[in-house]
Every structure is written in structure tokens, then in C-alpha cells.
């Protein structure tokens, strides 16, 4: 692999990492449109018993070749750079400018769902049913999911396992899954403040989740491609309920630091938000931010079409 291709893979990894910090854009979508998705899935799948045997018998050269190590190391390095550099910014924006940032996410998800739906080669009855099932499931999950969940070690690991699976799906955002699990701000805060214990628990869960799930995902996409993509599209559409910018807080909880946070929320219209809170709903500003999010995904898609034609390795 040439050095220029290493750099290109790191940049693609950076784009994936930036996407995974945002609840609405999938790192898998970025991998998909930048032309590295297939190689990424197959490289992750290569973590099998043979690879483990090479690792534990210290046959590191064979292990590295087996897992396509140069490729994975470049992509993972780019992902890590973005996540650690953007976590603090995302935490600040969500705490201080929630309507702006949720509106931006809303536009991102609409555009991403349209982009992913294009991968359904033919809409048949099964695909339509999968789409509707995805919409219904995501809506119910977002409607029932509380804003607060346990901070215990096992739930942090579980969150990592589930979120990382979403990261490699072209359509579902890992950050969005963390939102559903009530762990987005918790993990972003841990990354921003380098709380190593929490980060390690999350990474251990993520490693276990992605290695096991990659085999199942590969099988689904090979054998039920259209239904799988339709389900993911539906999940994204249904998830818009979670990122609606204007919310009424129904109940709150106080964390271990004495800070009050929303526990249960309900979506309201901008006019209802103004009357309930006495605050400016920033309606037109929200429309602009939503459009900006939509146009960002459209621009990424155009760039991705060009990147697909760029070779990744000197094979």
C-alpha cells in the first residue's frame, strides 16, 4: 500500500469518525459512499479463530496479513482522531445550542435516509414491509426510550456493542443508538475528559460487538440485500421522532454531580414550545440548520462518487 493511499484511508476514517460523533449520520454510510465499505466488512470478518490462533502464538506477521492490518489501522486511526477532537465540541453545542444542533441532525437524517434508500434495487412487497417495520420499530423505541439509563459497567459495554454495530451499518448512526440508550452525552463527556475507565469498557464492548455482528451483517446483505436496506431506511425515518428540535420536558433527574437533566420528553410544535418555555423557538434558524444538514449529506454523496474511483491500495 502506498503512503498516499495510507493518507487517503486515514482521511476516509476521519470522515467516518466525524459522522459517528453526530447522531444522524452513519460512519457506515460514509464508508459506503467513499468506496471502502466492502473491504471494511470483510476485514472485520477476518477476526476469526485462525486470526486469534496467529495472535496468541505470536505469529504477528500472519495475523496482520490475515486481518488486512494496514487497511484497518489506517481507517481506525482516522476514526479515533475525529472522535477525540470533536467530542468536546458536540457536548458544548448540545448543551448550549440544542435547537440549532437538533435541527441540523434532523436534516442529516432525512438526507441520509434518502441516500441509503437508493441502494434498494427493486421495491417489492417484502422491501415495503421491511421499510414500514423499520419506521414503526424506530418510532416506538424513540417514544418509549427514557433519557436516563444505568451508568453501570455492563450497560456501558452493552452500549458499546450495540452502537458499534450501528457504526458499520449504512444507514443507522452509532451516535444515534447511544441517544436511544441514553448514553450519548455520557460517552461524549468521557471521551472529552479522557475518563479512561469508561472509554475502555465501551471499547471492549464495541470490539466484541463488531466482530460478532459483522458476520451476520455480511450474510444479510448477501442474501437479503433489498429487505435489509429497506429496514435500515425505515429505521432512520422513524428515528426522526428522537431528534425533533422542540421538546417539552415531562420529568427530570439529578446526576451524581447535582446537575438536573431531562428524563422524559414530548415533542411539541414551535408555537407550543414558545408558550411552554417562554423562549424563542428560533423557527427560521432551525429551518436553515435543517437545510444545511441536508445539503451536507448531498455534498458528501457527490464527493463519495469521486472517491469511489480512487484506488485504496497498490495491489
PDB file of C-alpha atoms in Angstrom:
ATOM      1  CA  UNK A   1       0.000   0.000   0.000  1.00  0.00           C
ATOM      2  CA  UNK A   2       1.456   3.315  -0.989  1.00  0.00           C
ATOM      3  CA  UNK A   3       1.863   6.147   1.519  1.00  0.00           C
ATOM      4  CA  UNK A   4      -0.598   8.288  -0.435  1.00  0.00           C
ATOM      5  CA  UNK A   5      -3.206   5.552  -0.089  1.00  0.00           C
ATOM      6  CA  UNK A   6      -2.496   5.282   3.653  1.00  0.00           C
ATOM      7  CA  UNK A   7      -3.188   9.003   3.935  1.00  0.00           C
ATOM      8  CA  UNK A   8      -6.360   8.705   1.869  1.00  0.00           C
ATOM      9  CA  UNK A   9      -7.620   5.883   4.084  1.00  0.00           C
ATOM     10  CA  UNK A  10      -6.871   7.923   7.211  1.00  0.00           C
ATOM     11  CA  UNK A  11      -8.879  10.821   5.732  1.00  0.00           C
ATOM     12  CA  UNK A  12     -11.777   8.493   4.964  1.00  0.00           C
ATOM     13  CA  UNK A  13     -11.523   7.212   8.544  1.00  0.00           C
ATOM     14  CA  UNK A  14     -11.631  10.818   9.786  1.00  0.00           C
ATOM     15  CA  UNK A  15     -14.846  11.337   7.834  1.00  0.00           C
ATOM     16  CA  UNK A  16     -16.299   8.160   9.349  1.00  0.00           C
ATOM     17  CA  UNK A  17     -15.305   9.247  12.858  1.00  0.00           C
ATOM     18  CA  UNK A  18     -16.823  12.679  12.396  1.00  0.00           C
ATOM     19  CA  UNK A  19     -20.042  11.025  11.212  1.00  0.00           C
ATOM     20  CA  UNK A  20     -20.149   8.678  14.180  1.00  0.00           C
ATOM     21  CA  UNK A  21     -19.944  11.583  16.631  1.00  0.00           C
ATOM     22  CA  UNK A  22     -23.080  13.084  15.057  1.00  0.00           C
ATOM     23  CA  UNK A  23     -26.435  11.454  15.950  1.00  0.00           C
ATOM     24  CA  UNK A  24     -27.845  11.216  12.451  1.00  0.00           C
ATOM     25  CA  UNK A  25     -25.002  10.271  10.139  1.00  0.00           C
ATOM     26  CA  UNK A  26     -23.628   6.753   9.987  1.00  0.00           C
ATOM     27  CA  UNK A  27     -19.929   6.031   9.672  1.00  0.00           C
ATOM     28  CA  UNK A  28     -21.078   3.056   7.625  1.00  0.00           C
ATOM     29  CA  UNK A  29     -22.778   5.431   5.196  1.00  0.00           C
ATOM     30  CA  UNK A  30     -19.531   7.371   4.781  1.00  0.00           C
ATOM     31  CA  UNK A  31     -17.628   4.129   4.195  1.00  0.00           C
ATOM     32  CA  UNK A  32     -20.287   3.085   1.706  1.00  0.00           C
ATOM     33  CA  UNK A  33     -20.187   6.241  -0.401  1.00  0.00           C
ATOM     34  CA  UNK A  34     -16.375   6.558  -0.214  1.00  0.00           C
ATOM     35  CA  UNK A  35     -15.867   3.078  -1.669  1.00  0.00           C
ATOM     36  CA  UNK A  36     -14.305   1.210   1.286  1.00  0.00           C
ATOM     37  CA  UNK A  37     -17.393  -0.449   2.782  1.00  0.00           C
ATOM     38  CA  UNK A  38     -16.939  -3.903   1.278  1.00  0.00           C
ATOM     39  CA  UNK A  39     -13.274  -4.124   2.269  1.00  0.00           C
ATOM     40  CA  UNK A  40     -14.096  -2.828   5.759  1.00  0.00           C
ATOM     41  CA  UNK A  41     -16.709  -5.531   6.408  1.00  0.00           C
ATOM     42  CA  UNK A  42     -14.508  -8.313   5.045  1.00  0.00           C
ATOM     43  CA  UNK A  43     -11.521  -7.094   7.091  1.00  0.00           C
ATOM     44  CA  UNK A  44     -13.568  -7.094  10.290  1.00  0.00           C
ATOM     45  CA  UNK A  45     -14.933 -10.542   9.456  1.00  0.00           C
ATOM     46  CA  UNK A  46     -11.368 -11.826   9.217  1.00  0.00           C
ATOM     47  CA  UNK A  47     -11.112 -11.740  13.030  1.00  0.00           C
ATOM     48  CA  UNK A  48     -11.868 -15.454  13.280  1.00  0.00           C
ATOM     49  CA  UNK A  49     -10.364 -18.361  15.217  1.00  0.00           C
ATOM     50  CA  UNK A  50      -7.469 -18.623  12.776  1.00  0.00           C
ATOM     51  CA  UNK A  51      -6.576 -14.966  13.382  1.00  0.00           C
ATOM     52  CA  UNK A  52      -6.815 -15.482  17.149  1.00  0.00           C
ATOM     53  CA  UNK A  53      -4.522 -18.506  16.879  1.00  0.00           C
ATOM     54  CA  UNK A  54      -1.916 -16.461  14.978  1.00  0.00           C
ATOM     55  CA  UNK A  55      -2.134 -13.726  17.621  1.00  0.00           C
ATOM     56  CA  UNK A  56      -1.716 -15.971  20.648  1.00  0.00           C
ATOM     57  CA  UNK A  57       1.118 -17.963  19.056  1.00  0.00           C
ATOM     58  CA  UNK A  58       2.852 -14.634  18.298  1.00  0.00           C
ATOM     59  CA  UNK A  59       2.777 -15.172  14.529  1.00  0.00           C
ATOM     60  CA  UNK A  60       2.175 -11.455  14.206  1.00  0.00           C
ATOM     61  CA  UNK A  61       3.046 -11.165  10.526  1.00  0.00           C
ATOM     62  CA  UNK A  62       0.454 -13.774   9.593  1.00  0.00           C
ATOM     63  CA  UNK A  63      -2.049 -12.185  11.975  1.00  0.00           C
ATOM     64  CA  UNK A  64      -1.526  -8.739  10.431  1.00  0.00           C
ATOM     65  CA  UNK A  65      -1.925 -10.077   6.923  1.00  0.00           C
ATOM     66  CA  UNK A  66      -4.981 -12.135   7.880  1.00  0.00           C
ATOM     67  CA  UNK A  67      -6.889  -9.124   9.239  1.00  0.00           C
ATOM     68  CA  UNK A  68      -5.752  -6.736   6.468  1.00  0.00           C
ATOM     69  CA  UNK A  69      -3.941  -4.778   9.180  1.00  0.00           C
ATOM     70  CA  UNK A  70      -2.614  -1.877   7.088  1.00  0.00           C
ATOM     71  CA  UNK A  71      -6.096  -1.062   5.862  1.00  0.00           C
ATOM     72  CA  UNK A  72      -7.769  -1.363   9.284  1.00  0.00           C
ATOM     73  CA  UNK A  73      -5.035   0.557  11.112  1.00  0.00           C
ATOM     74  CA  UNK A  74      -5.312   3.490   8.707  1.00  0.00           C
ATOM     75  CA  UNK A  75      -9.106   3.671   8.915  1.00  0.00           C
ATOM     76  CA  UNK A  76      -9.212   3.219  12.715  1.00  0.00           C
ATOM     77  CA  UNK A  77      -6.547   5.911  13.194  1.00  0.00           C
ATOM     78  CA  UNK A  78      -8.662   8.381  11.234  1.00  0.00           C
ATOM     79  CA  UNK A  79     -11.809   7.455  13.193  1.00  0.00           C
ATOM     80  CA  UNK A  80     -10.008   7.948  16.523  1.00  0.00           C
ATOM     81  CA  UNK A  81      -8.635  11.360  15.526  1.00  0.00           C
ATOM     82  CA  UNK A  82     -12.111  12.657  14.684  1.00  0.00           C
ATOM     83  CA  UNK A  83     -13.861  11.223  17.733  1.00  0.00           C
ATOM     84  CA  UNK A  84     -11.372  12.613  20.254  1.00  0.00           C
ATOM     85  CA  UNK A  85     -11.173  16.012  18.560  1.00  0.00           C
ATOM     86  CA  UNK A  86     -14.934  16.541  18.098  1.00  0.00           C
ATOM     87  CA  UNK A  87     -16.379  15.099  21.313  1.00  0.00           C
ATOM     88  CA  UNK A  88     -15.933  18.251  23.392  1.00  0.00           C
ATOM     89  CA  UNK A  89     -17.408  20.430  20.631  1.00  0.00           C
ATOM     90  CA  UNK A  90     -20.510  18.240  20.318  1.00  0.00           C
ATOM     91  CA  UNK A  91     -21.029  18.274  24.086  1.00  0.00           C
ATOM     92  CA  UNK A  92     -20.839  22.082  24.127  1.00  0.00           C
ATOM     93  CA  UNK A  93     -23.239  22.526  21.190  1.00  0.00           C
ATOM     94  CA  UNK A  94     -25.887  20.183  22.586  1.00  0.00           C
ATOM     95  CA  UNK A  95     -25.798  21.891  25.971  1.00  0.00           C
ATOM     96  CA  UNK A  96     -25.797  25.493  24.707  1.00  0.00           C
ATOM     97  CA  UNK A  97     -27.479  25.456  21.273  1.00  0.00           C
ATOM     98  CA  UNK A  98     -29.890  22.484  21.302  1.00  0.00           C
ATOM     99  CA  UNK A  99     -32.422  23.761  18.733  1.00  0.00           C
ATOM    100  CA  UNK A 100     -29.699  24.584  16.203  1.00  0.00           C
ATOM    101  CA  UNK A 101     -27.913  21.262  16.555  1.00  0.00           C
ATOM    102  CA  UNK A 102     -31.043  19.063  16.651  1.00  0.00           C
ATOM    103  CA  UNK A 103     -32.366  20.823  13.551  1.00  0.00           C
ATOM    104  CA  UNK A 104     -29.052  20.144  11.833  1.00  0.00           C
ATOM    105  CA  UNK A 105     -29.286  16.463  12.818  1.00  0.00           C
ATOM    106  CA  UNK A 106     -32.876  16.362  11.513  1.00  0.00           C
ATOM    107  CA  UNK A 107     -31.713  17.443   8.072  1.00  0.00           C
ATOM    108  CA  UNK A 108     -28.827  14.976   8.184  1.00  0.00           C
ATOM    109  CA  UNK A 109     -31.123  12.040   8.891  1.00  0.00           C
ATOM    110  CA  UNK A 110     -33.627  12.972   6.168  1.00  0.00           C
ATOM    111  CA  UNK A 111     -30.853  13.188   3.578  1.00  0.00           C
ATOM    112  CA  UNK A 112     -29.146  10.009   4.810  1.00  0.00           C
ATOM    113  CA  UNK A 113     -32.390   8.026   4.623  1.00  0.00           C
ATOM    114  CA  UNK A 114     -32.928   9.153   1.020  1.00  0.00           C
ATOM    115  CA  UNK A 115     -29.337   8.289   0.163  1.00  0.00           C
ATOM    116  CA  UNK A 116     -29.488   4.800   1.663  1.00  0.00           C
ATOM    117  CA  UNK A 117     -32.907   4.067   0.097  1.00  0.00           C
ATOM    118  CA  UNK A 118     -31.300   4.400  -3.344  1.00  0.00           C
ATOM    119  CA  UNK A 119     -29.441   1.168  -2.642  1.00  0.00           C
ATOM    120  CA  UNK A 120     -32.723  -0.793  -2.810  1.00  0.00           C
ATOM    121  CA  UNK A 121     -32.520  -2.093  -6.358  1.00  0.00           C
ATOM    122  CA  UNK A 122     -36.189  -3.067  -6.565  1.00  0.00           C
ATOM    123  CA  UNK A 123     -39.080  -2.228  -4.252  1.00  0.00           C
ATOM    124  CA  UNK A 124     -41.188  -5.342  -3.774  1.00  0.00           C
ATOM    125  CA  UNK A 125     -43.728  -6.304  -1.111  1.00  0.00           C
ATOM    126  CA  UNK A 126     -41.044  -7.624   1.235  1.00  0.00           C
ATOM    127  CA  UNK A 127     -38.999  -4.433   0.944  1.00  0.00           C
ATOM    128  CA  UNK A 128     -42.018  -2.217   1.619  1.00  0.00           C
ATOM    129  CA  UNK A 129     -42.957  -4.312   4.668  1.00  0.00           C
ATOM    130  CA  UNK A 130     -39.366  -4.040   5.924  1.00  0.00           C
ATOM    131  CA  UNK A 131     -39.461  -0.260   5.438  1.00  0.00           C
ATOM    132  CA  UNK A 132     -42.708   0.090   7.395  1.00  0.00           C
ATOM    133  CA  UNK A 133     -41.449  -2.263  10.108  1.00  0.00           C
ATOM    134  CA  UNK A 134     -38.299  -0.179  10.467  1.00  0.00           C
ATOM    135  CA  UNK A 135     -40.302   3.051  10.751  1.00  0.00           C
ATOM    136  CA  UNK A 136     -42.640   1.557  13.359  1.00  0.00           C
ATOM    137  CA  UNK A 137     -39.838  -0.026  15.394  1.00  0.00           C
ATOM    138  CA  UNK A 138     -37.718   3.124  15.492  1.00  0.00           C
ATOM    139  CA  UNK A 139     -40.682   5.320  16.384  1.00  0.00           C
ATOM    140  CA  UNK A 140     -41.722   3.042  19.238  1.00  0.00           C
ATOM    141  CA  UNK A 141     -38.165   2.815  20.546  1.00  0.00           C
ATOM    142  CA  UNK A 142     -37.696   6.583  20.471  1.00  0.00           C
ATOM    143  CA  UNK A 143     -41.093   7.182  22.046  1.00  0.00           C
ATOM    144  CA  UNK A 144     -40.529   4.716  24.874  1.00  0.00           C
ATOM    145  CA  UNK A 145     -36.812   5.202  25.461  1.00  0.00           C
ATOM    146  CA  UNK A 146     -36.008   7.278  28.564  1.00  0.00           C
ATOM    147  CA  UNK A 147     -33.277   9.897  28.525  1.00  0.00           C
ATOM    148  CA  UNK A 148     -31.630   8.216  31.529  1.00  0.00           C
ATOM    149  CA  UNK A 149     -30.180   4.687  31.715  1.00  0.00           C
ATOM    150  CA  UNK A 150     -27.760   2.990  34.139  1.00  0.00           C
ATOM    151  CA  UNK A 151     -24.107   4.065  34.245  1.00  0.00           C
ATOM    152  CA  UNK A 152     -23.028   0.600  35.392  1.00  0.00           C
ATOM    153  CA  UNK A 153     -20.096  -1.192  33.724  1.00  0.00           C
ATOM    154  CA  UNK A 154     -22.236  -3.819  31.976  1.00  0.00           C
ATOM    155  CA  UNK A 155     -24.547  -1.224  30.398  1.00  0.00           C
ATOM    156  CA  UNK A 156     -21.602   0.828  29.149  1.00  0.00           C
ATOM    157  CA  UNK A 157     -20.196  -2.323  27.494  1.00  0.00           C
ATOM    158  CA  UNK A 158     -23.618  -3.212  26.081  1.00  0.00           C
ATOM    159  CA  UNK A 159     -23.958   0.320  24.713  1.00  0.00           C
ATOM    160  CA  UNK A 160     -20.578  -0.026  23.016  1.00  0.00           C
ATOM    161  CA  UNK A 161     -21.529  -3.355  21.461  1.00  0.00           C
ATOM    162  CA  UNK A 162     -24.830  -2.063  20.064  1.00  0.00           C
ATOM    163  CA  UNK A 163     -23.523   1.331  18.947  1.00  0.00           C
ATOM    164  CA  UNK A 164     -20.518  -0.103  17.095  1.00  0.00           C
ATOM    165  CA  UNK A 165     -22.818  -2.437  15.166  1.00  0.00           C
ATOM    166  CA  UNK A 166     -24.752   0.624  14.020  1.00  0.00           C
ATOM    167  CA  UNK A 167     -21.493   2.277  13.000  1.00  0.00           C
ATOM    168  CA  UNK A 168     -20.898  -0.274  10.241  1.00  0.00           C
ATOM    169  CA  UNK A 169     -24.485  -0.214   9.014  1.00  0.00           C
ATOM    170  CA  UNK A 170     -25.019   2.068   6.001  1.00  0.00           C
ATOM    171  CA  UNK A 171     -27.940   3.947   7.454  1.00  0.00           C
ATOM    172  CA  UNK A 172     -28.004   3.835  11.246  1.00  0.00           C
ATOM    173  CA  UNK A 173     -25.834   6.172  13.289  1.00  0.00           C
ATOM    174  CA  UNK A 174     -23.905   4.737  16.221  1.00  0.00           C
ATOM    175  CA  UNK A 175     -24.250   8.083  17.983  1.00  0.00           C
ATOM    176  CA  UNK A 176     -27.988   7.921  17.443  1.00  0.00           C
ATOM    177  CA  UNK A 177     -28.125   4.466  19.059  1.00  0.00           C
ATOM    178  CA  UNK A 178     -26.293   5.950  22.049  1.00  0.00           C
ATOM    179  CA  UNK A 179     -29.008   8.621  22.163  1.00  0.00           C
ATOM    180  CA  UNK A 180     -31.680   5.920  22.261  1.00  0.00           C
ATOM    181  CA  UNK A 181     -29.795   4.183  25.058  1.00  0.00           C
ATOM    182  CA  UNK A 182     -29.437   7.447  26.968  1.00  0.00           C
ATOM    183  CA  UNK A 183     -25.658   7.256  26.809  1.00  0.00           C
ATOM    184  CA  UNK A 184     -24.648   9.799  24.152  1.00  0.00           C
ATOM    185  CA  UNK A 185     -23.755  12.689  26.439  1.00  0.00           C
ATOM    186  CA  UNK A 186     -22.249  10.282  28.980  1.00  0.00           C
ATOM    187  CA  UNK A 187     -19.816   8.767  26.432  1.00  0.00           C
ATOM    188  CA  UNK A 188     -19.051  12.127  24.786  1.00  0.00           C
ATOM    189  CA  UNK A 189     -18.194  13.545  28.206  1.00  0.00           C
ATOM    190  CA  UNK A 190     -15.970  10.546  28.957  1.00  0.00           C
ATOM    191  CA  UNK A 191     -14.093  10.991  25.664  1.00  0.00           C
ATOM    192  CA  UNK A 192     -13.804  14.764  26.032  1.00  0.00           C
ATOM    193  CA  UNK A 193     -12.395  14.437  29.574  1.00  0.00           C
ATOM    194  CA  UNK A 194     -10.343  11.266  28.910  1.00  0.00           C
ATOM    195  CA  UNK A 195     -12.137   9.149  31.529  1.00  0.00           C
ATOM    196  CA  UNK A 196     -10.104   6.075  30.637  1.00  0.00           C
ATOM    197  CA  UNK A 197     -12.093   3.508  32.636  1.00  0.00           C
ATOM    198  CA  UNK A 198     -15.364   4.328  30.883  1.00  0.00           C
ATOM    199  CA  UNK A 199     -13.659   4.517  27.481  1.00  0.00           C
ATOM    200  CA  UNK A 200     -12.052   1.079  27.962  1.00  0.00           C
ATOM    201  CA  UNK A 201     -15.361  -0.521  28.959  1.00  0.00           C
ATOM    202  CA  UNK A 202     -17.006   0.993  25.894  1.00  0.00           C
ATOM    203  CA  UNK A 203     -14.168  -0.149  23.602  1.00  0.00           C
ATOM    204  CA  UNK A 204     -14.256  -3.722  24.965  1.00  0.00           C
ATOM    205  CA  UNK A 205     -17.986  -3.913  24.308  1.00  0.00           C
ATOM    206  CA  UNK A 206     -17.509  -2.369  20.874  1.00  0.00           C
ATOM    207  CA  UNK A 207     -14.804  -4.871  19.898  1.00  0.00           C
ATOM    208  CA  UNK A 208     -16.956  -7.841  20.899  1.00  0.00           C
ATOM    209  CA  UNK A 209     -19.997  -6.415  19.148  1.00  0.00           C
ATOM    210  CA  UNK A 210     -18.424  -5.509  15.831  1.00  0.00           C
ATOM    211  CA  UNK A 211     -16.557  -8.806  15.362  1.00  0.00           C
ATOM    212  CA  UNK A 212     -19.654 -10.909  16.027  1.00  0.00           C
ATOM    213  CA  UNK A 213     -22.111  -8.679  14.157  1.00  0.00           C
ATOM    214  CA  UNK A 214     -20.008  -8.276  11.011  1.00  0.00           C
ATOM    215  CA  UNK A 215     -20.600 -11.932  10.087  1.00  0.00           C
ATOM    216  CA  UNK A 216     -24.377 -11.595  10.471  1.00  0.00           C
ATOM    217  CA  UNK A 217     -24.481  -8.303   8.566  1.00  0.00           C
ATOM    218  CA  UNK A 218     -22.418  -9.709   5.716  1.00  0.00           C
ATOM    219  CA  UNK A 219     -24.842 -12.645   5.443  1.00  0.00           C
ATOM    220  CA  UNK A 220     -27.894 -10.358   5.484  1.00  0.00           C
ATOM    221  CA  UNK A 221     -26.541  -8.059   2.779  1.00  0.00           C
ATOM    222  CA  UNK A 222     -25.550 -11.021   0.585  1.00  0.00           C
ATOM    223  CA  UNK A 223     -28.845 -12.903   0.943  1.00  0.00           C
ATOM    224  CA  UNK A 224     -31.489 -10.270   1.702  1.00  0.00           C
ATOM    225  CA  UNK A 225     -29.969  -7.044   0.428  1.00  0.00           C
ATOM    226  CA  UNK A 226     -33.090  -5.084  -0.506  1.00  0.00           C
ATOM    227  CA  UNK A 227     -35.069  -6.014   2.607  1.00  0.00           C
ATOM    228  CA  UNK A 228     -32.100  -5.186   4.854  1.00  0.00           C
ATOM    229  CA  UNK A 229     -31.508  -1.775   3.269  1.00  0.00           C
ATOM    230  CA  UNK A 230     -35.248  -1.012   3.345  1.00  0.00           C
ATOM    231  CA  UNK A 231     -35.345  -1.872   7.060  1.00  0.00           C
ATOM    232  CA  UNK A 232     -32.419   0.464   7.730  1.00  0.00           C
ATOM    233  CA  UNK A 233     -34.106   3.227   5.747  1.00  0.00           C
ATOM    234  CA  UNK A 234     -37.287   2.799   7.767  1.00  0.00           C
ATOM    235  CA  UNK A 235     -35.347   2.858  10.995  1.00  0.00           C
ATOM    236  CA  UNK A 236     -33.833   6.198  10.033  1.00  0.00           C
ATOM    237  CA  UNK A 237     -37.202   7.714   9.098  1.00  0.00           C
ATOM    238  CA  UNK A 238     -38.791   6.545  12.343  1.00  0.00           C
ATOM    239  CA  UNK A 239     -35.845   7.880  14.328  1.00  0.00           C
ATOM    240  CA  UNK A 240     -36.702  11.476  13.333  1.00  0.00           C
ATOM    241  CA  UNK A 241     -39.005  11.439  16.360  1.00  0.00           C
ATOM    242  CA  UNK A 242     -35.939  11.431  18.614  1.00  0.00           C
ATOM    243  CA  UNK A 243     -34.204  14.447  17.065  1.00  0.00           C
ATOM    244  CA  UNK A 244     -37.226  16.770  16.779  1.00  0.00           C
ATOM    245  CA  UNK A 245     -35.818  20.141  17.910  1.00  0.00           C
ATOM    246  CA  UNK A 246     -38.712  21.368  20.091  1.00  0.00           C
ATOM    247  CA  UNK A 247     -39.457  19.330  23.205  1.00  0.00           C
ATOM    248  CA  UNK A 248     -41.386  19.669  26.438  1.00  0.00           C
ATOM    249  CA  UNK A 249     -39.631  18.222  29.485  1.00  0.00           C
ATOM    250  CA  UNK A 250     -42.064  15.953  31.327  1.00  0.00           C
ATOM    251  CA  UNK A 251     -39.750  14.814  34.125  1.00  0.00           C
ATOM    252  CA  UNK A 252     -36.134  15.277  35.199  1.00  0.00           C
ATOM    253  CA  UNK A 253     -33.433  13.512  37.206  1.00  0.00           C
ATOM    254  CA  UNK A 254     -30.344  14.720  39.058  1.00  0.00           C
ATOM    255  CA  UNK A 255     -26.978  13.102  38.304  1.00  0.00           C
ATOM    256  CA  UNK A 256     -24.172  12.333  40.752  1.00  0.00           C
ATOM    257  CA  UNK A 257     -22.769  15.851  40.262  1.00  0.00           C
ATOM    258  CA  UNK A 258     -26.039  17.503  41.271  1.00  0.00           C
ATOM    259  CA  UNK A 259     -26.898  18.588  37.724  1.00  0.00           C
ATOM    260  CA  UNK A 260     -30.510  18.274  36.566  1.00  0.00           C
ATOM    261  CA  UNK A 261     -31.206  16.560  33.222  1.00  0.00           C
ATOM    262  CA  UNK A 262     -34.390  15.666  31.273  1.00  0.00           C
ATOM    263  CA  UNK A 263     -35.697  12.155  31.943  1.00  0.00           C
ATOM    264  CA  UNK A 264     -38.820  12.044  29.759  1.00  0.00           C
ATOM    265  CA  UNK A 265     -39.670  14.495  26.964  1.00  0.00           C
ATOM    266  CA  UNK A 266     -42.519  15.045  24.491  1.00  0.00           C
ATOM    267  CA  UNK A 267     -42.311  16.658  21.056  1.00  0.00           C
ATOM    268  CA  UNK A 268     -44.204  19.940  20.631  1.00  0.00           C
ATOM    269  CA  UNK A 269     -44.763  22.411  17.802  1.00  0.00           C
ATOM    270  CA  UNK A 270     -42.583  25.539  17.725  1.00  0.00           C
ATOM    271  CA  UNK A 271     -45.563  27.658  18.826  1.00  0.00           C
ATOM    272  CA  UNK A 272     -46.221  25.272  21.704  1.00  0.00           C
ATOM    273  CA  UNK A 273     -42.567  25.403  22.686  1.00  0.00           C
ATOM    274  CA  UNK A 274     -42.690  29.198  22.860  1.00  0.00           C
ATOM    275  CA  UNK A 275     -45.788  29.216  25.083  1.00  0.00           C
ATOM    276  CA  UNK A 276     -44.490  26.446  27.353  1.00  0.00           C
ATOM    277  CA  UNK A 277     -40.968  27.749  27.844  1.00  0.00           C
ATOM    278  CA  UNK A 278     -41.255  31.463  27.107  1.00  0.00           C
ATOM    279  CA  UNK A 279     -38.221  31.083  24.833  1.00  0.00           C
ATOM    280  CA  UNK A 280     -37.824  31.935  21.170  1.00  0.00           C
ATOM    281  CA  UNK A 281     -38.360  28.719  19.150  1.00  0.00           C
ATOM    282  CA  UNK A 282     -35.877  30.005  16.543  1.00  0.00           C
ATOM    283  CA  UNK A 283     -38.075  28.572  13.791  1.00  0.00           C
ATOM    284  CA  UNK A 284     -36.397  30.079  10.735  1.00  0.00           C
ATOM    285  CA  UNK A 285     -32.923  29.484  12.139  1.00  0.00           C
ATOM    286  CA  UNK A 286     -33.928  25.837  12.635  1.00  0.00           C
ATOM    287  CA  UNK A 287     -35.093  25.608   9.009  1.00  0.00           C
ATOM    288  CA  UNK A 288     -31.728  26.956   7.835  1.00  0.00           C
ATOM    289  CA  UNK A 289     -29.823  24.456  10.007  1.00  0.00           C
ATOM    290  CA  UNK A 290     -32.002  21.593   8.757  1.00  0.00           C
ATOM    291  CA  UNK A 291     -31.294  22.598   5.155  1.00  0.00           C
ATOM    292  CA  UNK A 292     -27.580  22.831   5.954  1.00  0.00           C
ATOM    293  CA  UNK A 293     -27.606  19.274   7.303  1.00  0.00           C
ATOM    294  CA  UNK A 294     -29.431  18.031   4.212  1.00  0.00           C
ATOM    295  CA  UNK A 295     -27.019  19.786   1.853  1.00  0.00           C
ATOM    296  CA  UNK A 296     -24.013  18.433   3.769  1.00  0.00           C
ATOM    297  CA  UNK A 297     -25.066  14.842   3.067  1.00  0.00           C
ATOM    298  CA  UNK A 298     -25.788  15.707  -0.566  1.00  0.00           C
ATOM    299  CA  UNK A 299     -22.274  17.180  -0.847  1.00  0.00           C
ATOM    300  CA  UNK A 300     -20.716  14.126   0.811  1.00  0.00           C
ATOM    301  CA  UNK A 301     -22.522  11.901  -1.676  1.00  0.00           C
ATOM    302  CA  UNK A 302     -21.101  13.882  -4.611  1.00  0.00           C
ATOM    303  CA  UNK A 303     -17.593  13.679  -3.145  1.00  0.00           C
ATOM    304  CA  UNK A 304     -18.111   9.981  -2.467  1.00  0.00           C
ATOM    305  CA  UNK A 305     -18.896   9.295  -6.113  1.00  0.00           C
ATOM    306  CA  UNK A 306     -15.454  10.660  -6.995  1.00  0.00           C
ATOM    307  CA  UNK A 307     -13.692   8.876  -4.129  1.00  0.00           C
ATOM    308  CA  UNK A 308     -15.073   5.514  -5.254  1.00  0.00           C
ATOM    309  CA  UNK A 309     -12.927   5.871  -8.356  1.00  0.00           C
ATOM    310  CA  UNK A 310      -9.765   6.424  -6.250  1.00  0.00           C
ATOM    311  CA  UNK A 311      -7.721   3.219  -5.613  1.00  0.00           C
ATOM    312  CA  UNK A 312      -7.109   2.376  -1.965  1.00  0.00           C
ATOM    313  CA  UNK A 313      -4.130   0.125  -2.300  1.00  0.00           C
ATOM    314  CA  UNK A 314      -1.364  -0.856  -4.597  1.00  0.00           C
ATOM    315  CA  UNK A 315      -2.469  -4.453  -5.023  1.00  0.00           C
TER     316      UNK A 315
END
